[in-house]
Tab-separated table of C-alpha atoms in Angstrom:
chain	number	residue	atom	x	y	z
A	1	UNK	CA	-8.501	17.311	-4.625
A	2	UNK	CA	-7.786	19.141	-0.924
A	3	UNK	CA	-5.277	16.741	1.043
A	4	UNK	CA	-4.556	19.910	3.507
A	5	UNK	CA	-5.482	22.716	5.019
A	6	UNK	CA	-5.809	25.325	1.976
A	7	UNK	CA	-3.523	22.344	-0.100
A	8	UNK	CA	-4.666	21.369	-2.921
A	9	UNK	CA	-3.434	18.169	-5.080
A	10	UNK	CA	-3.417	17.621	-8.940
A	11	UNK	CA	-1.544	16.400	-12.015
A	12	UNK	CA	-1.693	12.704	-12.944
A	13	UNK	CA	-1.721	9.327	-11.156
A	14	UNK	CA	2.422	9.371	-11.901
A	15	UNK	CA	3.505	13.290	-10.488
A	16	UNK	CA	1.832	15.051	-8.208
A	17	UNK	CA	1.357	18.839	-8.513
A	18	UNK	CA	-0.081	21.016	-5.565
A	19	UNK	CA	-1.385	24.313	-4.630
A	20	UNK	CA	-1.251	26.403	-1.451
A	21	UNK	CA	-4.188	28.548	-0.525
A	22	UNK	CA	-3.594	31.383	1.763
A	23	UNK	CA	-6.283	34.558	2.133
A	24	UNK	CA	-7.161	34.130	-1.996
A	25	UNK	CA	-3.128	34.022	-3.607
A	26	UNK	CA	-1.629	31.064	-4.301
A	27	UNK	CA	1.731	29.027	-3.933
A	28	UNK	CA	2.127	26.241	-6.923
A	29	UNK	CA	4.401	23.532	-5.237
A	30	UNK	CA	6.298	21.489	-8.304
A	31	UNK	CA	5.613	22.517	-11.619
A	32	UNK	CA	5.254	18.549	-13.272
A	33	UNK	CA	5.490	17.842	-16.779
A	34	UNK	CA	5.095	20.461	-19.744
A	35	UNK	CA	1.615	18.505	-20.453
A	36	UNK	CA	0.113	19.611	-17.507
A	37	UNK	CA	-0.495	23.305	-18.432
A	38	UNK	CA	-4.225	21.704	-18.644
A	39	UNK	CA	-4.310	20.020	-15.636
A	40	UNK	CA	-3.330	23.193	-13.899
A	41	UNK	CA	-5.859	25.491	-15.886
A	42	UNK	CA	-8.557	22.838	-15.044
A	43	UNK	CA	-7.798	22.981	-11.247
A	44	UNK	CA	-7.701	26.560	-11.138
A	45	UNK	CA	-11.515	26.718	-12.602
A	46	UNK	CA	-12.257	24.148	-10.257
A	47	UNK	CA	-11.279	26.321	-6.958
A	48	UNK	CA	-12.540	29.764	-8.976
A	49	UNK	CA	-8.994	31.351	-9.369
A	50	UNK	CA	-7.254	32.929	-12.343
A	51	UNK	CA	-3.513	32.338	-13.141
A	52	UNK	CA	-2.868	36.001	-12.104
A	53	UNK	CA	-3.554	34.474	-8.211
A	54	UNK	CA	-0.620	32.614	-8.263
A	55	UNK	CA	2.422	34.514	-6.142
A	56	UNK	CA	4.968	31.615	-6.297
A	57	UNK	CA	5.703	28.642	-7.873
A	58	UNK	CA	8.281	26.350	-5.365
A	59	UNK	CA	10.394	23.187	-6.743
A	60	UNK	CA	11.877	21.140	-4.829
A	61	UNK	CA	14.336	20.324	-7.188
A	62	UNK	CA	15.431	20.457	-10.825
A	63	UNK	CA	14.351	17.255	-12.458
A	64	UNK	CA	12.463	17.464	-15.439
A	65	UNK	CA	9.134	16.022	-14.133
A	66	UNK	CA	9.364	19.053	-11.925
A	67	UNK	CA	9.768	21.767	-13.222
A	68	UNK	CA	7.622	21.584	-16.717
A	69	UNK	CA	5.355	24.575	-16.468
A	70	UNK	CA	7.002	26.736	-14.081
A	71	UNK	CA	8.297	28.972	-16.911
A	72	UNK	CA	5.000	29.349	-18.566
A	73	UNK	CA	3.598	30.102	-15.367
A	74	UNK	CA	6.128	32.396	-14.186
A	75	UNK	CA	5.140	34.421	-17.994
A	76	UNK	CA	1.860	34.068	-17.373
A	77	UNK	CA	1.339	34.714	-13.700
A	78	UNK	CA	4.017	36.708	-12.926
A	79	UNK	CA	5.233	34.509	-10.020
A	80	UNK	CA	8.400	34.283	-8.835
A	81	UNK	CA	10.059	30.917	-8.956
A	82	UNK	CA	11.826	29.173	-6.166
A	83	UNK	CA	14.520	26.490	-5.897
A	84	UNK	CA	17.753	26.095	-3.631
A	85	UNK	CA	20.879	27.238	-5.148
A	86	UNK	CA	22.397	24.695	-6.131
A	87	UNK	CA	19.306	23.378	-8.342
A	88	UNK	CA	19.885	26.524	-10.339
A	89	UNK	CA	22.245	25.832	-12.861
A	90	UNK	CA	20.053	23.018	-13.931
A	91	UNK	CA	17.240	25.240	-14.131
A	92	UNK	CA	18.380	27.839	-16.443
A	93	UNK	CA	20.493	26.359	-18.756
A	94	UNK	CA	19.497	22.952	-19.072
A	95	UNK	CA	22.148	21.049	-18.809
A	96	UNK	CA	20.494	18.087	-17.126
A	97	UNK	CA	16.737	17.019	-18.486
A	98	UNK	CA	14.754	14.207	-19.777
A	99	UNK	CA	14.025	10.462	-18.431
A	100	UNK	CA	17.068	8.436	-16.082
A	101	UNK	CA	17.440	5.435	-17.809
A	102	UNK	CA	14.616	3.655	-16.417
A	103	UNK	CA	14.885	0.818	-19.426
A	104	UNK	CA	18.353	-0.650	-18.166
A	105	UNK	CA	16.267	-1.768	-15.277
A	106	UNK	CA	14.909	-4.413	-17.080
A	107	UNK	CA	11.017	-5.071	-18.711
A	108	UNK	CA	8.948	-3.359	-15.566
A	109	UNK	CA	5.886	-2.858	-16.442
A	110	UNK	CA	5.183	0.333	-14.259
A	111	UNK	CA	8.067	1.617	-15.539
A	112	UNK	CA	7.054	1.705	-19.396
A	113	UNK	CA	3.948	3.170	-18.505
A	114	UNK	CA	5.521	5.880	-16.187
A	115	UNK	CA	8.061	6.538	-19.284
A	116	UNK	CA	5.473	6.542	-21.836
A	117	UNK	CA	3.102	9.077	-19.937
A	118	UNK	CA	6.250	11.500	-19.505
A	119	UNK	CA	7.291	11.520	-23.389
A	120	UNK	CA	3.345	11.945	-23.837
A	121	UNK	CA	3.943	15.220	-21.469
A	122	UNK	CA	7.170	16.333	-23.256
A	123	UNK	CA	9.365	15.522	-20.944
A	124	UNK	CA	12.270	16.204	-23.581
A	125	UNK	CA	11.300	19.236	-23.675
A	126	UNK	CA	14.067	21.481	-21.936
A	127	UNK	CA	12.398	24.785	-21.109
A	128	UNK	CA	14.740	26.980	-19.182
A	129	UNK	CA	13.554	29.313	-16.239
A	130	UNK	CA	14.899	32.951	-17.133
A	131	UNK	CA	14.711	34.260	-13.642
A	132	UNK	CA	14.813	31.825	-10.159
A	133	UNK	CA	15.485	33.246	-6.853
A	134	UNK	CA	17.061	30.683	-4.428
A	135	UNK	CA	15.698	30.066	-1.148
A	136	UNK	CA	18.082	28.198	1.515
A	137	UNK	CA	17.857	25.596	4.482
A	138	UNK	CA	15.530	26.935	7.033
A	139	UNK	CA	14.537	29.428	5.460
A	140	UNK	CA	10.813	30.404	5.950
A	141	UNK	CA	9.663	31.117	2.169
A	142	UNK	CA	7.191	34.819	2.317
A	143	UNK	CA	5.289	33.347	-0.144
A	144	UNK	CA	1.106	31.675	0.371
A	145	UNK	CA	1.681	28.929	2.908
A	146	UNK	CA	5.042	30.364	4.358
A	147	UNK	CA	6.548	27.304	4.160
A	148	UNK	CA	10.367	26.417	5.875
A	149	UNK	CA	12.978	24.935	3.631
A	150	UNK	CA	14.301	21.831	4.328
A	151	UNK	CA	17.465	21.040	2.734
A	152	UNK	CA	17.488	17.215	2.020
A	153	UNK	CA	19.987	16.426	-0.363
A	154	UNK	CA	20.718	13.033	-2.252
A	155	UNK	CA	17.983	12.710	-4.800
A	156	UNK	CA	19.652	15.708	-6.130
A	157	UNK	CA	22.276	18.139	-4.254
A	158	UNK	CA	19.996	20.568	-3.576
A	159	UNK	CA	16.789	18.573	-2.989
A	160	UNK	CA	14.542	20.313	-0.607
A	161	UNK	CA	11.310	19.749	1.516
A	162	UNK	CA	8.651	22.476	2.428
A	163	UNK	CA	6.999	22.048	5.858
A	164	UNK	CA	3.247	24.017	6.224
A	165	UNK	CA	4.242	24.453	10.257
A	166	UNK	CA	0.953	25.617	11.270
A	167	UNK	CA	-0.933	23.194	8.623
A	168	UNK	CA	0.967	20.077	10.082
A	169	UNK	CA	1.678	19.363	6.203
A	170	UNK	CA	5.537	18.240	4.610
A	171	UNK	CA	6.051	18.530	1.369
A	172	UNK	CA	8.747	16.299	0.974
A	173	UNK	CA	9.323	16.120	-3.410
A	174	UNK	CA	11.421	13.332	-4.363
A	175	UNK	CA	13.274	12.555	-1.092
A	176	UNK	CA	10.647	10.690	-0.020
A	177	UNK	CA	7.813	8.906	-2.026
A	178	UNK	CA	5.066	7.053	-1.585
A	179	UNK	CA	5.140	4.779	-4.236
A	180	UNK	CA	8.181	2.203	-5.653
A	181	UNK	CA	8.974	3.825	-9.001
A	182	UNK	CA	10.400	0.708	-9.857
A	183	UNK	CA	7.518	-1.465	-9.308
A	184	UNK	CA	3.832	0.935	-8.855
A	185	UNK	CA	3.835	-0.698	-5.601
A	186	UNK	CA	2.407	1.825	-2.740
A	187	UNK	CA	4.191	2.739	0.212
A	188	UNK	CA	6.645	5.112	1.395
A	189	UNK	CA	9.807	4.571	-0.223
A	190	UNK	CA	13.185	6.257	-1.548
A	191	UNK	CA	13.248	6.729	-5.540
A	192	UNK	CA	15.602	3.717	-7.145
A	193	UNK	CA	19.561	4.136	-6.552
A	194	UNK	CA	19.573	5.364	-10.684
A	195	UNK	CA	18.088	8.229	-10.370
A	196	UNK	CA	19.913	9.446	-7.212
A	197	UNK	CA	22.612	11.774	-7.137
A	198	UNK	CA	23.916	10.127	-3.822
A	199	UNK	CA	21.517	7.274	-1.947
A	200	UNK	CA	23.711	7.599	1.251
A	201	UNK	CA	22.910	11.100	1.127
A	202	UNK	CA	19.069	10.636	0.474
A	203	UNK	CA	19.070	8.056	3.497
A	204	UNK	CA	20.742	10.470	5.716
A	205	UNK	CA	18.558	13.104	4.667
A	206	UNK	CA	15.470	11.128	5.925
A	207	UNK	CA	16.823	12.142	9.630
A	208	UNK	CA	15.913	15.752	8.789
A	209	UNK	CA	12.607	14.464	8.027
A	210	UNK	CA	11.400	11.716	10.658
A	211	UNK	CA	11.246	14.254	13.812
A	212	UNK	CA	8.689	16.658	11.864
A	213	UNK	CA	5.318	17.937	13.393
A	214	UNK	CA	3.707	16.667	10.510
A	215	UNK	CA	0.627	14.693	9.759
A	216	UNK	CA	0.074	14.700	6.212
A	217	UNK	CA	3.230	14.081	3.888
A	218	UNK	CA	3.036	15.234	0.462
A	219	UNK	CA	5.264	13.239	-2.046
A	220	UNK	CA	6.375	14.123	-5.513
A	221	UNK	CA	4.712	10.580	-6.630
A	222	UNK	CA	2.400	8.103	-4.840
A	223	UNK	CA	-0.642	9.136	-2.719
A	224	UNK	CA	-0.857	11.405	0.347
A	225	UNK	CA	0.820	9.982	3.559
A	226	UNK	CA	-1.454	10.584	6.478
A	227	UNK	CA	0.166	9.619	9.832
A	228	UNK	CA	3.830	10.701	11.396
A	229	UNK	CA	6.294	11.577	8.949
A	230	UNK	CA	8.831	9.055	11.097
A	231	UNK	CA	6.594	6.186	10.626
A	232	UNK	CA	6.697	7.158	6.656
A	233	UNK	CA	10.483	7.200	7.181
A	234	UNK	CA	10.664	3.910	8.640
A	235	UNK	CA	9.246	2.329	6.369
A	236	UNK	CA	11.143	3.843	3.533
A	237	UNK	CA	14.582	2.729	5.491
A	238	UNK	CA	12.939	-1.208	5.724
A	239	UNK	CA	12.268	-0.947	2.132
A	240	UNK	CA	15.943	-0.144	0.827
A	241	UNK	CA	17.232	-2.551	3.225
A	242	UNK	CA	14.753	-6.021	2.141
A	243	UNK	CA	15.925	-4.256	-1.142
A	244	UNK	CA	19.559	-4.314	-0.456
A	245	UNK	CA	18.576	-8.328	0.830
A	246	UNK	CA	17.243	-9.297	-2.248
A	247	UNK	CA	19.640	-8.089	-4.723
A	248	UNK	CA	22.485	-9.836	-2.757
A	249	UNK	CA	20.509	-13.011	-2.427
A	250	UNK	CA	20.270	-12.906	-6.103
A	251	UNK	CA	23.571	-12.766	-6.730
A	252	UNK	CA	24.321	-15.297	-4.143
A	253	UNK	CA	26.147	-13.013	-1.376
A	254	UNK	CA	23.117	-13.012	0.907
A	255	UNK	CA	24.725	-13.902	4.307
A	256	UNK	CA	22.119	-16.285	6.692
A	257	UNK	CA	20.774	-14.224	9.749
């Protein structure tokens, strides 16, 4: 499905996958689930290309709904794969992978379904990339697309966004989503505390994001964002706040406004 200018969106209703078009080669942003090798054959058809069109594959980070076919792709394509470099360690020799441990967080019903689809797409599997080349904040990326890095750390260290300048399109991966991963429920939103490396980092890095000439935002799960990237943002910051509410009304340190 084209969300963008030359962007192209695929993968499942739980991880997004996408594809830059620019004069007939191709830029694969996020690499999802090992399952999706299908998906991404299927959309390839669909826009008449061949696997050999793809230059690049990108990843904003190293998580393993991610980075699933970016080493079959790289074999197959001959792409180069990109990721900041501090996301390569994880990369290539595995030494983080599989599901956070989405059942502590109690019977959730999106959350069994978003669990069971991943095992379903081997998420265990732990495929290591044999050759990365690490791109860095601010960096403008001479790949299809020619996206700038934007270094937005918290989800992961070296969590980063990719911003189409000319195509008014942010890619923004898991630092900002538009969908609770706890609940299904749309919206922008930051992923859950448990499967952030730091959440004060992540809401600091949404100030790299909210001042972006952007007008489509491109999340690593929910459905495209069209509309400024800082009214995304705000959101996202109301939503871990009336979070933050709740849980201390629960446990009964809620203070009255």
């Amino acid at each position: 499905m084209e969300v963008g200018a030359g962007v192209r969106r695929f993968g499942s209703r739980y991880i997004n996958l996408y594809l830059i078009e620019e004069g007939g080669r191709l830029t694969l942003l996020d690499a999802g689930l090992p399952g999706y090798w299908r998906a991404l054959l299927g959309e390839l058809e669909a826009i008449g290309r061949r696997l050999e069109d793809i230059d690049a594959v990108l990843l904003t980070h190293s998580h393993a709904d991610h980075r699933g076919i970016a080493e079959r792709v790289r074999i197959a394509s001959g792409a180069t794969v990109y990721a900041h470099a501090l996301e390569l360690p994880a990369l290539t020799d595995m030494t983080e992978g599989g599901m956070p441990p989405f059942f502590k967080q109690g019977f959730r019903p999106f959350i069994y379904r978003f669990v069971a689809h991943s095992v379903r797409n081997g998420v265990a599997r732990r495929v290591p990339v044999a050759a990365l080349t690490a791109f860095a904040d601010g960096e403008i990326v001479d790949v299809p697309g020619k996206p700038r890095v934007i270094h937005v750390p918290g989800h992961t260290s070296g969590s980063c966004a990719l911003h189409l300048e000319q195509r008014g399109v942010v890619f923004t991966g898991d630092a900002l989503s538009t969908i609770d991963l706890l609940t299904g429920r749309a919206g922008p939103a930051l992923p859950p505390d448990f499967v952030n490396e730091s959440s004060a980092d992540a809401m600091e890095s949404l100030t790299r994001l909210e001042g972006l000439p952007a007008q489509t935002v491109l999340t690593g799960h929910g459905e495209p964002w069209t509309g400024s990237v800082r009214s995304a943002v705000e959101i996202a910051r109301a939503a871990v706040f009336a979070r933050g509410v709740t849980r201390s009304a629960v446990s009964g340190t809620a203070r009255p406004n």
